[in-house]
Amino acid sequence: MSVDMDTEDWLGCPTPLEMYKHQCSILVDELVETERMLRRARANIAGLVQMNDLLVTGKMAAEEKLRAVEVELSRTNVEYSERGKEIMGLKMISNQNEHLRIENQRLLLELAALRGPQP
């Protein structure tokens, strides 16, 4: 039995032109969706670039403040080091003064003992 039938006339079977049109509509929908995603991605990238610029500006300001604080800290360290040297010098003088006062008291007692009782 040889059946040679043209299946294009069958109910529900699309013609090649209908299949091409359907495929084209699917591709157009995908292209529209891709363009929408691309616009959204570009907007996201623009936002990220703007955020990066703000962060770079903030970082530069923070680094400048840090440099200023480091300079101030260095100046303060030098100042306190000099004051520390002055304090150490004053402590040494105070210790020498105390030693001389004690030695003076000892010598006065010796002198008083050598002179004997005063009438």
N, CA and C of each residue as an Amber inpcrd file, in Angstrom:
protein
   357
   0.8260000  -1.1440000   0.0000000   0.0000000   0.0000000   0.0000000
   0.8960000   1.2420000   0.0000000   0.7880000   2.0140000  -0.9430000
   1.6010000   3.2010000  -1.0930000   0.7210000   4.4200000  -0.8880000
   1.0210000   5.1640000   0.1640000   0.2360000   6.3530000   0.4570000
   1.1550000   7.5490000   0.2920000   0.8330000   8.3270000  -0.6630000
   1.5900000   9.5540000  -0.8920000   0.6560000  10.7180000  -0.6430000
   0.7440000  11.2610000   0.5180000  -0.1760000  12.3240000   0.8580000
   0.5970000  13.5970000   1.1680000  -0.0320000  14.6780000   0.8860000
   0.5480000  15.9660000   1.2310000   0.0220000  16.3280000   2.6120000
   0.9240000  16.4080000   3.5870000   0.5140000  16.6260000   4.9730000
   0.3210000  18.0960000   5.3040000   0.5850000  18.9760000   4.3610000
   0.4530000  20.3950000   4.6400000  -0.9950000  20.8060000   4.8560000
  -1.9030000  20.0300000   4.3310000  -3.3120000  20.3760000   4.4430000
  -3.9260000  19.8600000   5.7400000  -3.1950000  19.0900000   6.4660000
  -3.7670000  18.5110000   7.6740000  -4.1170000  19.6020000   8.6660000
  -5.1470000  19.3530000   9.4180000  -5.6160000  20.3190000  10.3990000
  -4.6160000  20.4180000  11.5550000  -4.2010000  21.6390000  11.8880000
  -3.2980000  21.8650000  13.0180000  -1.8370000  21.8020000  12.6530000
  -1.4750000  21.4210000  11.5180000  -0.0670000  21.3940000  11.1380000
   0.2820000  22.7260000  10.4850000   1.2720000  23.4420000  11.0120000
   1.6150000  24.7330000  10.4410000   2.3750000  24.5770000   9.1240000
   2.2170000  25.5510000   8.3240000   2.9530000  25.5660000   7.0670000
   4.3590000  26.0570000   7.3430000   5.3020000  25.8460000   6.4480000
   6.6540000  26.3420000   6.6680000   6.6820000  27.8540000   6.8720000
   5.8510000  28.5920000   6.1550000   5.8060000  30.0390000   6.3360000
   5.3270000  30.4000000   7.7320000   4.3210000  29.6880000   8.2420000
   3.8200000  29.9320000   9.5920000   4.8950000  29.6090000  10.6390000
   5.6500000  28.5470000  10.3810000   6.7300000  28.1800000  11.3170000
   7.8090000  29.2530000  11.3190000   8.1540000  29.7900000  10.1390000
   9.1510000  30.8550000  10.0710000   8.6650000  32.1230000  10.7780000
   7.3900000  32.4480000  10.5710000   6.8320000  33.6260000  11.2300000
   6.8380000  33.4520000  12.7530000   6.4770000  32.2430000  13.1960000
   6.4810000  31.9680000  14.6350000   7.9050000  32.0780000  15.1990000
   8.8660000  31.5040000  14.4910000  10.2660000  31.5690000  14.9260000
  10.7400000  33.0320000  14.9630000  10.3390000  33.8170000  13.9720000
  10.7020000  35.2330000  13.9430000  10.0950000  35.9690000  15.1280000
   8.8540000  35.6940000  15.4810000   8.2310000  36.3640000  16.6170000
   8.9260000  35.9790000  17.9230000   9.3440000  34.7210000  18.0370000
  10.0960000  34.2950000  19.2280000  11.4230000  35.0490000  19.2990000
  12.1250000  35.1740000  18.1740000  13.4020000  35.8860000  18.1320000
  13.2090000  37.3750000  18.4500000  12.1460000  37.9770000  17.9500000
  11.8630000  39.3840000  18.2370000  11.6040000  39.5590000  19.7310000
  10.8300000  38.6610000  20.3350000  10.5700000  38.7370000  21.7760000
  11.8760000  38.6200000  22.5690000  12.7310000  37.6850000  22.1600000
  14.0190000  37.5230000  22.8440000  14.8780000  38.7630000  22.6620000
  14.8540000  39.3510000  21.4770000  15.6300000  40.5650000  21.2180000
  15.1230000  41.7290000  22.0660000  13.8130000  41.8680000  22.1860000
  13.2360000  42.9300000  23.0080000  13.6380000  42.7230000  24.4680000
  13.5610000  41.4900000  24.9440000  13.9570000  41.1810000  26.3230000
  15.4490000  41.4550000  26.5290000  16.2690000  41.0940000  25.5580000
  17.7080000  41.3320000  25.6500000  18.0030000  42.8280000  25.6930000
  17.3000000  43.6140000  24.8760000  17.4860000  45.0590000  24.8950000
  17.0770000  45.6530000  26.2430000  16.0010000  45.1460000  26.8210000
  15.5520000  45.6190000  28.1320000  16.6040000  45.2950000  29.1920000
  17.1250000  44.0880000  29.1340000  18.1650000  43.6920000  30.0870000
  19.4290000  44.5310000  29.8850000  19.7570000  44.8360000  28.6390000
  20.9340000  45.6440000  28.3430000  20.7630000  47.0680000  28.8900000
  19.5780000  47.6580000  28.7180000  19.3280000  48.9900000  29.2690000
  19.4600000  48.9870000  30.7890000  18.8970000  47.9650000  31.4110000
  18.9820000  47.8570000  32.8710000  20.4380000  47.6730000  33.3150000
  21.1910000  46.8660000  32.5740000  22.6060000  46.6540000  32.9130000
  23.3960000  47.9510000  32.7450000  23.0960000  48.7050000  31.6860000
  23.7870000  49.9810000  31.4930000  23.4630000  50.9520000  32.6190000
  22.2090000  50.9860000  33.0480000  21.8270000  51.8520000  34.1630000
  22.5550000  51.4120000  35.4360000  22.6440000  50.1030000  35.6580000
  23.3720000  49.5980000  36.8300000  24.8420000  49.9830000  36.7650000
  25.4340000  49.8700000  35.5870000  26.8450000  50.2150000  35.4270000
  27.0460000  51.7030000  35.6830000  26.1500000  52.5310000  35.1680000
  26.2600000  53.9800000  35.4010000  26.1660000  54.2810000  36.8940000
  25.2720000  53.6040000  37.5910000  25.1550000  53.7860000  39.0440000
  26.4130000  53.3460000  39.7600000  26.9880000  52.2310000  39.3180000
  28.2220000  51.7420000  39.9470000  29.3810000  52.6940000  39.6960000
  29.4460000  53.2530000  38.4930000  30.5080000  54.2170000  38.1910000
  30.3590000  55.4430000  39.0780000  29.1290000  55.9110000  39.2460000
  28.8870000  57.0740000  40.1030000  29.2610000  56.7540000  41.5560000
  28.8680000  55.5660000  42.0220000  29.2230000  55.1770000  43.3900000
  30.7400000  55.0890000  43.5420000  31.4140000  54.5540000  42.5270000
  32.8720000  54.4490000  42.5770000  33.5080000  55.8320000  42.6510000
  32.9810000  56.7830000  41.8690000  33.5090000  58.1450000  41.9190000
  33.3450000  58.7390000  43.3120000  32.1860000  58.5220000  43.9240000
  31.9580000  59.0260000  45.2800000  32.9160000  58.3770000  46.2810000
  33.1240000  57.0690000  46.1170000  34.0360000  56.3670000  47.0180000
  35.4720000  56.8590000  46.8520000  35.8850000  57.0930000  45.6060000
  37.2420000  57.5810000  45.3620000  37.4070000  58.9670000  45.9790000
  36.4000000  59.8210000  45.8120000  36.4540000  61.1590000  46.3970000
  36.5240000  61.0700000  47.9200000  35.6890000  60.2090000  48.5090000
  35.7110000  60.0280000  49.9640000  37.0360000  59.4690000  50.4470000
  37.5920000  58.5440000  49.6790000  38.8780000  57.9560000  50.0500000
  39.9750000  59.0110000  50.0200000  39.9620000  59.8490000  48.9860000
  40.9750000  60.8970000  48.8900000  40.8570000  61.8760000  50.0540000
  39.6210000  62.2290000  50.4160000  39.4130000  63.1400000  51.5510000
  39.9000000  62.4910000  52.8480000  39.5990000  61.2080000  53.0210000
  40.0320000  60.5050000  54.2360000  41.5540000  60.4080000  54.2940000
  42.1920000  60.1540000  53.1450000  43.6510000  60.0790000  53.1160000
  44.2690000  61.4330000  53.4450000  43.6660000  62.5080000  52.9440000
  44.1680000  63.8520000  53.2420000  44.0460000  64.1420000  54.7370000
  42.9090000  63.7840000  55.3340000  42.7350000  63.9680000  56.7780000
  43.7470000  63.1340000  57.5530000  43.9830000  61.9060000  57.0810000
  44.9520000  61.0340000  57.7430000  46.3460000  61.6560000  57.6980000
  46.7390000  62.1910000  56.5420000  48.0490000  62.8350000  56.4390000
  48.1410000  64.0230000  57.4040000  47.0690000  64.8130000  57.4870000
  47.0690000  65.9650000  58.3950000  47.1990000  65.4970000  59.8430000
  46.4910000  64.4380000  60.2020000  46.5590000  63.9130000  61.5700000
  47.9460000  63.3360000  61.8400000  48.5410000  62.6790000  60.8500000
  49.8870000  62.1340000  61.0370000  50.9020000  63.2540000  61.2640000
  50.7560000  64.3520000  60.5110000  51.6570000  65.4930000  60.7090000
  51.4790000  66.0630000  62.1140000  50.2360000  66.2370000  62.5260000
  49.9460000  66.7700000  63.8670000  50.4780000  65.8310000  64.9520000
  50.2940000  64.5230000  64.7340000  50.7920000  63.5420000  65.7000000
  52.3100000  63.5930000  65.7880000  52.9700000  63.7120000  64.6570000
  54.4270000  63.7980000  64.6460000  54.8980000  65.0500000  65.3840000
  54.2400000  66.1870000  65.1070000  54.5940000  67.4310000  65.7840000
  54.3820000  67.3090000  67.2980000  53.2660000  66.6920000  67.6790000
  52.9630000  66.5110000  69.1060000  53.9820000  65.5890000  69.7620000
  54.3850000  64.5320000  69.0550000  55.3900000  63.6130000  69.6080000
  56.7110000  64.3330000  69.8370000  57.1110000  65.1780000  68.8890000
  58.3560000  65.9320000  69.0510000  58.2260000  66.8710000  70.2530000
  57.0870000  67.5580000  70.3520000  56.8610000  68.4910000  71.4520000
  56.9170000  67.7780000  72.8030000  56.2450000  66.6350000  72.9030000
  56.2470000  65.9070000  74.1700000  57.6000000  65.2880000  74.4660000
  58.3310000  64.9350000  73.4310000  59.6790000  64.4200000  73.6420000
  60.5720000  65.5050000  74.2320000  60.4420000  66.7250000  73.6860000
  61.2270000  67.8430000  74.2250000  60.8130000  68.1460000  75.6600000
  59.5280000  68.1120000  75.9270000  59.0610000  68.3420000  77.3000000
  59.5480000  67.2420000  78.2280000  59.5650000  66.0120000  77.7030000
  60.0660000  64.8990000  78.5040000  61.5290000  65.1010000  78.8660000
  62.3050000  65.6230000  77.9160000  63.7180000  65.8960000  78.1880000
  63.8420000  66.9810000  79.2560000  63.0040000  68.0110000  79.1470000
  63.0290000  69.0780000  80.1560000  62.6710000  68.5250000  81.5300000
  61.6620000  67.6750000  81.5730000  61.2320000  67.0900000  82.8520000
  62.3450000  66.2310000  83.4440000  63.0040000  65.4360000  82.5890000
  64.0980000  64.5990000  83.0870000  65.2200000  65.4720000  83.6330000
  65.5050000  66.5780000  82.9160000  66.5350000  67.4930000  83.4130000
  66.1520000  68.0830000  84.7600000  64.8840000  68.4880000  84.9090000
  64.4190000  69.0420000  86.1830000  64.4530000  68.0010000  87.2990000
  64.1470000  66.7570000  86.9580000  64.2160000  65.6950000  87.9740000
  65.6590000  65.4900000  88.4290000  66.5800000  65.5280000  87.4590000
  67.9900000  65.3650000  87.8380000  68.4300000  66.5060000  88.7530000
  68.0250000  67.7450000  88.4060000  68.3760000  68.8970000  89.2510000
  67.7490000  68.7390000  90.6250000  66.4980000  68.2760000  90.6650000
  65.8160000  68.0780000  91.9500000  66.5450000  67.0320000  92.7890000
  66.9550000  65.9430000  92.1540000  67.6960000  64.9030000  92.8850000
  69.0270000  65.4420000  93.4000000  69.7230000  66.2150000  92.5580000
  70.9890000  66.8060000  92.9960000  70.7470000  67.7730000  94.1510000
  69.6750000  68.5440000  94.0450000  69.3310000  69.4940000  95.0990000
  69.0620000  68.7500000  96.4080000  68.3010000  67.6750000  96.3120000
  67.9940000  66.8880000  97.5250000  69.2680000  66.2990000  98.1180000
  70.1310000  65.7860000  97.2250000  71.3990000  65.1990000  97.7020000
  72.2430000  66.2800000  98.3900000  72.3300000  67.4830000  97.7820000
  73.1160000  68.5580000  98.3730000  72.5050000  69.0400000  99.6890000
  71.1580000  69.0620000  99.7610000  70.5100000  69.4670000 101.0060000
  70.8420000  68.4820000 102.1270000  70.7700000  67.1930000 101.8220000
  71.0960000  66.1660000 102.8300000  72.5610000  66.2700000 103.2410000
  73.4290000  66.4570000 102.2480000  74.8640000  66.5830000 102.5390000
  75.1150000  67.8410000 103.3780000  74.4200000  68.9230000 103.0700000
  74.5500000  70.1610000 103.8320000  74.1080000  69.9410000 105.2860000
  72.9830000  69.2440000 105.4760000  72.5040000  68.9620000 106.8330000
  73.5170000  68.1120000 107.5900000  74.1050000  67.1330000 106.9220000
  75.1060000  66.2740000 107.5650000  76.3260000  67.0910000 107.9850000
  76.7710000  67.9620000 107.0450000  77.9400000  68.7810000 107.3690000
  77.6590000  69.7670000 108.5040000  76.4450000  70.3290000 108.5270000
  76.0740000  71.2260000 109.6240000  76.0800000  70.4890000 110.9600000
  75.5920000  69.2560000 110.9730000  75.6050000  68.4600000 112.2080000
  77.0360000  68.1630000 112.6390000  77.8990000  67.8460000 111.6700000
  79.2990000  67.5950000 112.0000000  79.9570000  68.8570000 112.5530000
  79.6690000  69.9870000 111.9230000  80.2390000  71.2530000 112.3720000
  79.7440000  71.5990000 113.7740000  78.4670000  71.3560000 113.9940000
  77.9100000  71.6350000 115.3220000  78.5500000  70.7180000 116.3620000
  78.8200000  69.4620000 115.9830000  79.4480000  68.5290000 116.9160000
  80.8790000  68.9480000 117.1830000  81.5770000  69.4520000 116.1920000
  82.9710000  69.8530000 116.3780000  83.0520000  71.1440000 117.2190000
  82.1200000  72.0370000 117.0710000  82.1430000  73.2760000 117.8460000
  81.7640000  73.0430000 119.2930000  81.0320000  72.0180000 119.4840000
  80.6350000  71.7500000 120.8540000  79.3470000  72.4820000 121.2000000
  78.8750000  72.3330000 122.4070000  77.6380000  72.9600000 122.8110000
  77.8190000  74.4840000 122.8790000  76.8830000  75.1900000 122.4530000
  76.8730000  76.6620000 122.4420000  76.3040000  77.1730000 123.7710000
  76.9740000  78.1740000 124.4370000  76.4830000  78.6770000 125.7240000
  75.3430000  79.6240000 125.5880000
